[in-house]
Amino acid sequence: MRKLKLNYKYQQWLWGYIFIFIYYLPVISMMAAVSMLWKWLLSPNHGLVNLILGFFGLPKVNWLLDPRWAMPGLILMSIWKGTGFNMVIFLAGLQGIPKVYYEAAKIDGANRWQRFRYITLPLLSPTTFFVIITTMIHSFQIFQQAYIVTEGGPREATTTIVYYIYKNAFEWFNMGYACAQAVFLLVILLLATLIQMKFQRRWVFYG
Amino acid sequence: MDRIHPAWKVIAYVIAISIAISMILPFLWMVSTSLKDNNQIFMIPPQWIPKPVHWENYKKVFELLNFGRYYLNTIIVTAGRMVGMFFVCTMAGYAFARLKFPGRDLVVLSMFS
């Protein structure tokens, strides 16, 4: 019986790591290769995404050539790539919550939802804040997706600010204008971060 | 007292497994495509296990490029970066964790960007 239980625990542990490995796989692959891969996956007739959509009976989407769908395609790809990283951060945050709090709350008769709402959420708020800030900053700086997958996209639908700066600097050689834009982007990012920091006092709880 | 209803567990597993499949499918697709020739790539419906398997794509990897040289360059970059990161990051981490100075949080957050 005891051996069986041990075996069960081991299986649980093993499957946990298999899931972490699968979820983290996109993070450790480099963005340029992932972009090339997704350019292929999102191709209208032979792409895997459209094949799966077809499998569920949904209409084909002309991902990278339709101005309405180019950006959703890039977003899909960025989510696919970013999930694992943020998952590991959340995992660390969850493991950092001491078990004592839950035991105390159980003794006080808190149910599952209350324990989630009043222990997990507040103690996880610094992690959530970190994830929000880093994801925001990385999203502002999206470049490789636009550069490799769509090259600014159909009718500039996916020209992000960093890609525009790159084009100004190295394609049209407006170096001064590009540098001014880069500085402006830095200011905007700092402002956005400052605003987030101002609001964090309302909801981030440092235990 | 408050065991999770088995139905919820099943739902949770279904969600976790379907996301895991969507995470790994592109990689399997990449591996599968790496074993195809140009005709097989554009086949509809697609073959997950190509028939016949074209191993020569992997042979080309080593023949066409100066592969050893590129890997050596990568290793040099990796080693240099790791040594540099180790020194700078441990010192910066110590500063931010143990020392308190005005504007510390702002500096931390601007380093992320």
XYZ file of C-alpha atoms in Angstrom:
320
model
C 0.000 0.000 0.000
C 2.731 2.387 0.960
C 4.749 1.508 -2.071
C 1.705 2.147 -4.223
C 1.276 5.581 -2.680
C 4.934 6.396 -3.252
C 4.602 5.276 -6.819
C 1.549 7.510 -7.253
C 3.448 10.491 -5.849
C 6.339 9.792 -8.167
C 4.011 9.569 -11.143
C 2.416 12.874 -10.202
C 5.836 14.489 -9.914
C 6.967 13.031 -13.224
C 3.865 14.170 -15.108
C 4.182 17.621 -13.571
C 7.657 17.923 -15.001
C 6.586 16.564 -18.382
C 3.914 19.277 -18.539
C 6.397 21.965 -17.487
C 8.813 20.749 -20.149
C 6.160 20.925 -22.866
C 4.887 24.324 -21.794
C 8.413 25.704 -21.548
C 9.606 24.345 -24.890
C 8.602 27.455 -26.895
C 10.479 29.734 -24.479
C 13.849 28.093 -24.967
C 13.546 28.092 -28.739
C 14.778 31.300 -30.259
C 12.434 33.927 -31.609
C 13.869 33.974 -35.132
C 13.369 30.234 -35.588
C 9.930 30.393 -33.999
C 9.011 33.211 -36.377
C 10.049 31.166 -39.376
C 8.120 28.198 -38.031
C 4.964 30.250 -37.485
C 5.222 31.886 -40.864
C 4.849 28.359 -42.156
C 2.159 27.349 -39.667
C 0.033 30.380 -40.535
C 0.237 29.992 -44.290
C -3.296 29.943 -45.710
C -3.404 26.654 -47.636
C -0.789 24.398 -46.068
C -0.521 25.843 -42.571
C -1.202 23.753 -39.529
C -3.425 26.409 -37.897
C -5.822 26.447 -40.823
C -5.811 22.661 -40.978
C -6.856 22.522 -37.327
C -9.525 25.165 -37.922
C -10.772 23.067 -40.819
C -10.787 19.984 -38.616
C -13.242 21.739 -36.283
C -15.330 22.878 -39.238
C -14.277 26.513 -39.073
C -13.587 28.569 -42.198
C -10.039 29.084 -43.409
C -8.391 32.329 -42.367
C -5.907 34.097 -44.624
C -3.728 34.866 -41.609
C -0.781 36.802 -42.930
C -2.283 38.451 -46.001
C -5.508 39.801 -44.532
C -4.961 43.103 -42.660
C -7.636 42.145 -40.151
C -6.058 38.792 -39.289
C -2.329 39.515 -39.505
C -2.073 40.984 -36.023
C -4.201 38.260 -34.360
C -1.812 35.769 -35.972
C 1.192 37.497 -34.421
C -0.618 37.710 -31.080
C -1.361 33.987 -31.215
C 2.293 33.281 -31.841
C 3.479 35.616 -29.075
C 1.104 33.981 -26.583
C 2.361 30.575 -27.648
C 5.923 31.712 -27.032
C 5.344 33.656 -23.823
C 3.083 31.275 -21.899
C 5.864 29.062 -20.586
C 7.965 31.891 -19.186
C 5.097 33.472 -17.301
C 3.937 30.046 -16.155
C 7.283 29.398 -14.485
C 7.122 32.791 -12.743
C 3.623 32.020 -11.456
C 4.746 28.554 -10.434
C 7.541 30.029 -8.333
C 5.096 32.519 -6.836
C 2.634 29.763 -5.929
C 5.321 27.623 -4.367
C 6.495 30.632 -2.367
C 3.203 30.853 -0.465
C 3.695 29.185 2.928
C 1.411 26.193 3.591
C 0.825 27.524 7.112
C -1.628 30.137 5.872
C -3.826 27.521 4.245
C -3.810 25.332 7.335
C -4.749 28.265 9.530
C -7.535 29.237 7.163
C -8.822 25.642 7.094
C -9.014 25.609 10.872
C -10.957 28.866 10.727
C -13.403 27.151 8.378
C -12.570 28.923 5.145
C -13.772 27.065 2.080
C -11.816 26.525 -1.106
C -12.953 29.719 -2.802
C -12.268 31.844 0.282
C -8.794 30.382 0.600
C -8.133 31.239 -3.037
C -9.591 34.733 -2.760
C -8.030 35.785 0.538
C -4.723 33.904 0.572
C -3.626 32.891 -2.910
C -4.662 36.023 -4.790
C -3.147 38.603 -2.406
C 0.067 36.651 -1.897
C 0.372 36.136 -5.637
C -0.165 39.813 -6.457
C 3.576 40.737 -6.566
C 4.073 37.915 -9.080
C 1.114 39.109 -11.112
C 2.512 42.618 -11.047
C 5.899 41.420 -12.293
C 4.286 39.415 -15.074
C 2.131 42.362 -16.142
C 5.108 44.740 -16.245
C 7.467 42.424 -18.132
C 4.800 41.316 -20.596
C 3.863 44.922 -21.257
C 7.479 45.928 -21.857
C 8.156 42.953 -24.100
C 5.001 43.629 -26.068
C 6.016 47.224 -26.657
C 9.288 45.947 -28.042
C 7.853 43.370 -30.450
C 10.119 43.384 -33.467
C 11.201 39.997 -34.743
C 7.651 38.791 -35.281
C 6.870 41.770 -37.493
C 10.266 41.676 -39.195
C 10.380 38.004 -40.067
C 6.785 36.838 -40.301
C 4.984 39.705 -41.984
C 7.595 42.390 -42.797
C 5.268 45.059 -41.499
C 2.317 43.227 -42.795
C -0.403 43.816 -45.310
C -1.014 47.562 -45.531
C 1.119 48.205 -42.431
C -1.288 46.220 -40.261
C 1.588 44.761 -38.270
C 4.128 47.573 -38.381
C 5.017 47.868 -34.720
C 6.856 50.842 -33.328
C 10.213 49.078 -33.056
C 9.910 47.775 -36.603
C 9.127 51.294 -37.794
C 12.194 52.583 -35.965
C 14.293 49.872 -37.620
C 12.974 50.780 -41.058
C 13.665 54.446 -40.503
C 17.180 53.792 -39.325
C 18.432 51.039 -41.618
C 16.225 51.145 -44.677
C 15.473 54.820 -45.162
C 18.564 56.029 -43.235
C 16.727 58.671 -41.220
C 19.042 57.914 -38.332
C 18.272 61.047 -36.342
C 14.516 60.587 -36.661
C 14.844 56.927 -35.661
C 16.908 57.761 -32.593
C 14.372 60.387 -31.578
C 11.658 57.755 -31.868
C 13.685 55.294 -29.813
C 14.151 57.849 -27.052
C 10.443 58.608 -27.187
C 9.646 54.901 -26.892
C 11.876 54.701 -23.840
C 10.042 57.653 -22.284
C 6.669 56.047 -23.028
C 7.772 52.750 -21.495
C 9.047 54.505 -18.388
C 5.786 56.454 -18.114
C 3.692 53.300 -18.506
C 5.808 51.557 -15.878
C 5.502 54.532 -13.529
C 1.722 54.573 -13.924
C 1.612 50.848 -13.177
C 3.786 51.410 -10.118
C 1.464 54.135 -8.912
C -1.569 51.883 -9.195
C 0.169 48.853 -7.713
C -0.246 50.294 -4.195
C -3.963 49.661 -4.518
C -3.758 45.977 -5.295
C -0.273 44.561 -4.796
C 0.217 43.109 -1.360
C 3.691 42.444 -0.018
C 3.176 39.916 2.755
C -14.371 17.854 3.904
C -13.567 19.734 0.749
C -12.372 17.290 -1.813
C -12.534 18.483 -5.394
C -15.386 16.985 -7.368
C -13.955 14.503 -9.926
C -15.706 16.343 -12.748
C -13.680 19.480 -12.076
C -10.494 17.449 -12.066
C -11.397 15.997 -15.448
C -12.121 19.479 -16.821
C -8.810 20.771 -15.475
C -6.914 17.893 -17.050
C -8.685 18.342 -20.376
C -7.710 22.034 -20.432
C -4.104 21.318 -19.404
C -3.663 18.546 -21.936
C -5.220 20.470 -24.818
C -2.940 23.447 -24.142
C 0.034 21.099 -23.911
C -0.892 19.596 -27.272
C -1.143 23.039 -28.835
C 2.290 23.856 -27.382
C 4.013 20.805 -28.764
C 2.221 20.379 -32.116
C 4.255 23.087 -33.915
C 7.446 21.338 -32.859
C 6.248 17.965 -34.061
C 5.195 19.673 -37.284
C 8.692 21.137 -37.628
C 10.342 17.751 -37.080
C 7.933 16.134 -39.515
C 8.584 18.815 -42.149
C 12.331 18.414 -41.708
C 11.994 14.864 -43.022
C 10.038 15.756 -46.159
C 10.990 16.786 -49.645
C 9.353 19.727 -51.396
C 6.474 17.713 -52.863
C 5.523 16.166 -49.565
C 5.497 19.551 -47.817
C 2.634 20.807 -49.974
C 0.597 17.613 -49.819
C -3.062 17.828 -48.812
C -3.981 16.244 -46.437
C -0.588 16.523 -44.758
C 1.417 13.476 -43.763
C 2.533 13.486 -40.168
C 4.944 10.649 -40.794
C 6.388 11.288 -44.248
C 6.571 8.361 -46.684
C 9.390 7.923 -47.616
C 11.396 9.588 -44.856
C 13.975 12.006 -46.256
C 16.961 11.838 -43.950
C 19.166 13.654 -46.452
C 17.945 17.021 -45.135
C 19.984 16.342 -42.027
C 22.975 15.289 -44.067
C 22.802 18.606 -45.907
C 22.929 20.469 -42.601
C 26.463 19.249 -42.068
C 27.619 19.348 -45.674
C 26.450 22.709 -46.990
C 27.471 24.969 -44.133
C 30.574 25.527 -42.113
C 28.670 24.019 -39.238
C 31.520 23.473 -36.795
C 32.676 27.058 -37.095
C 29.172 28.409 -36.399
C 28.790 26.192 -33.371
C 32.185 27.302 -32.093
C 31.084 30.945 -32.439
C 27.896 30.175 -30.542
C 29.811 28.457 -27.773
C 32.187 31.421 -27.436
C 29.250 33.810 -27.139
C 27.532 31.569 -24.609
C 30.601 31.177 -22.412
C 31.446 34.886 -22.469
C 27.896 35.841 -21.703
C 27.600 33.399 -18.835
C 30.787 34.607 -17.162
C 29.789 38.257 -17.551
C 26.214 37.666 -16.430
C 27.345 35.729 -13.402
C 29.450 38.583 -12.069
C 27.189 41.480 -12.969
C 23.882 39.831 -12.078
C 24.914 38.501 -8.692
C 26.262 41.902 -7.709
C 23.202 43.737 -9.010
C 20.901 41.232 -7.322
C 22.705 41.737 -4.027
C 22.399 45.498 -4.339
C 18.696 45.416 -5.058
C 17.890 42.825 -2.417
C 19.962 43.971 0.553
C 20.606 47.683 0.094
C 17.913 50.300 0.284
C 18.412 53.469 -1.681
C 16.050 56.088 -3.103
C 14.532 55.148 -6.450
C 15.508 51.502 -6.108
C 12.233 50.090 -7.396
C 12.323 52.448 -10.367
C 15.834 51.296 -11.285
C 14.758 47.650 -11.022
C 11.777 48.191 -13.261
C 13.718 50.208 -15.827
C 16.289 47.410 -15.998
C 13.550 45.048 -17.163
C 12.900 47.192 -20.189
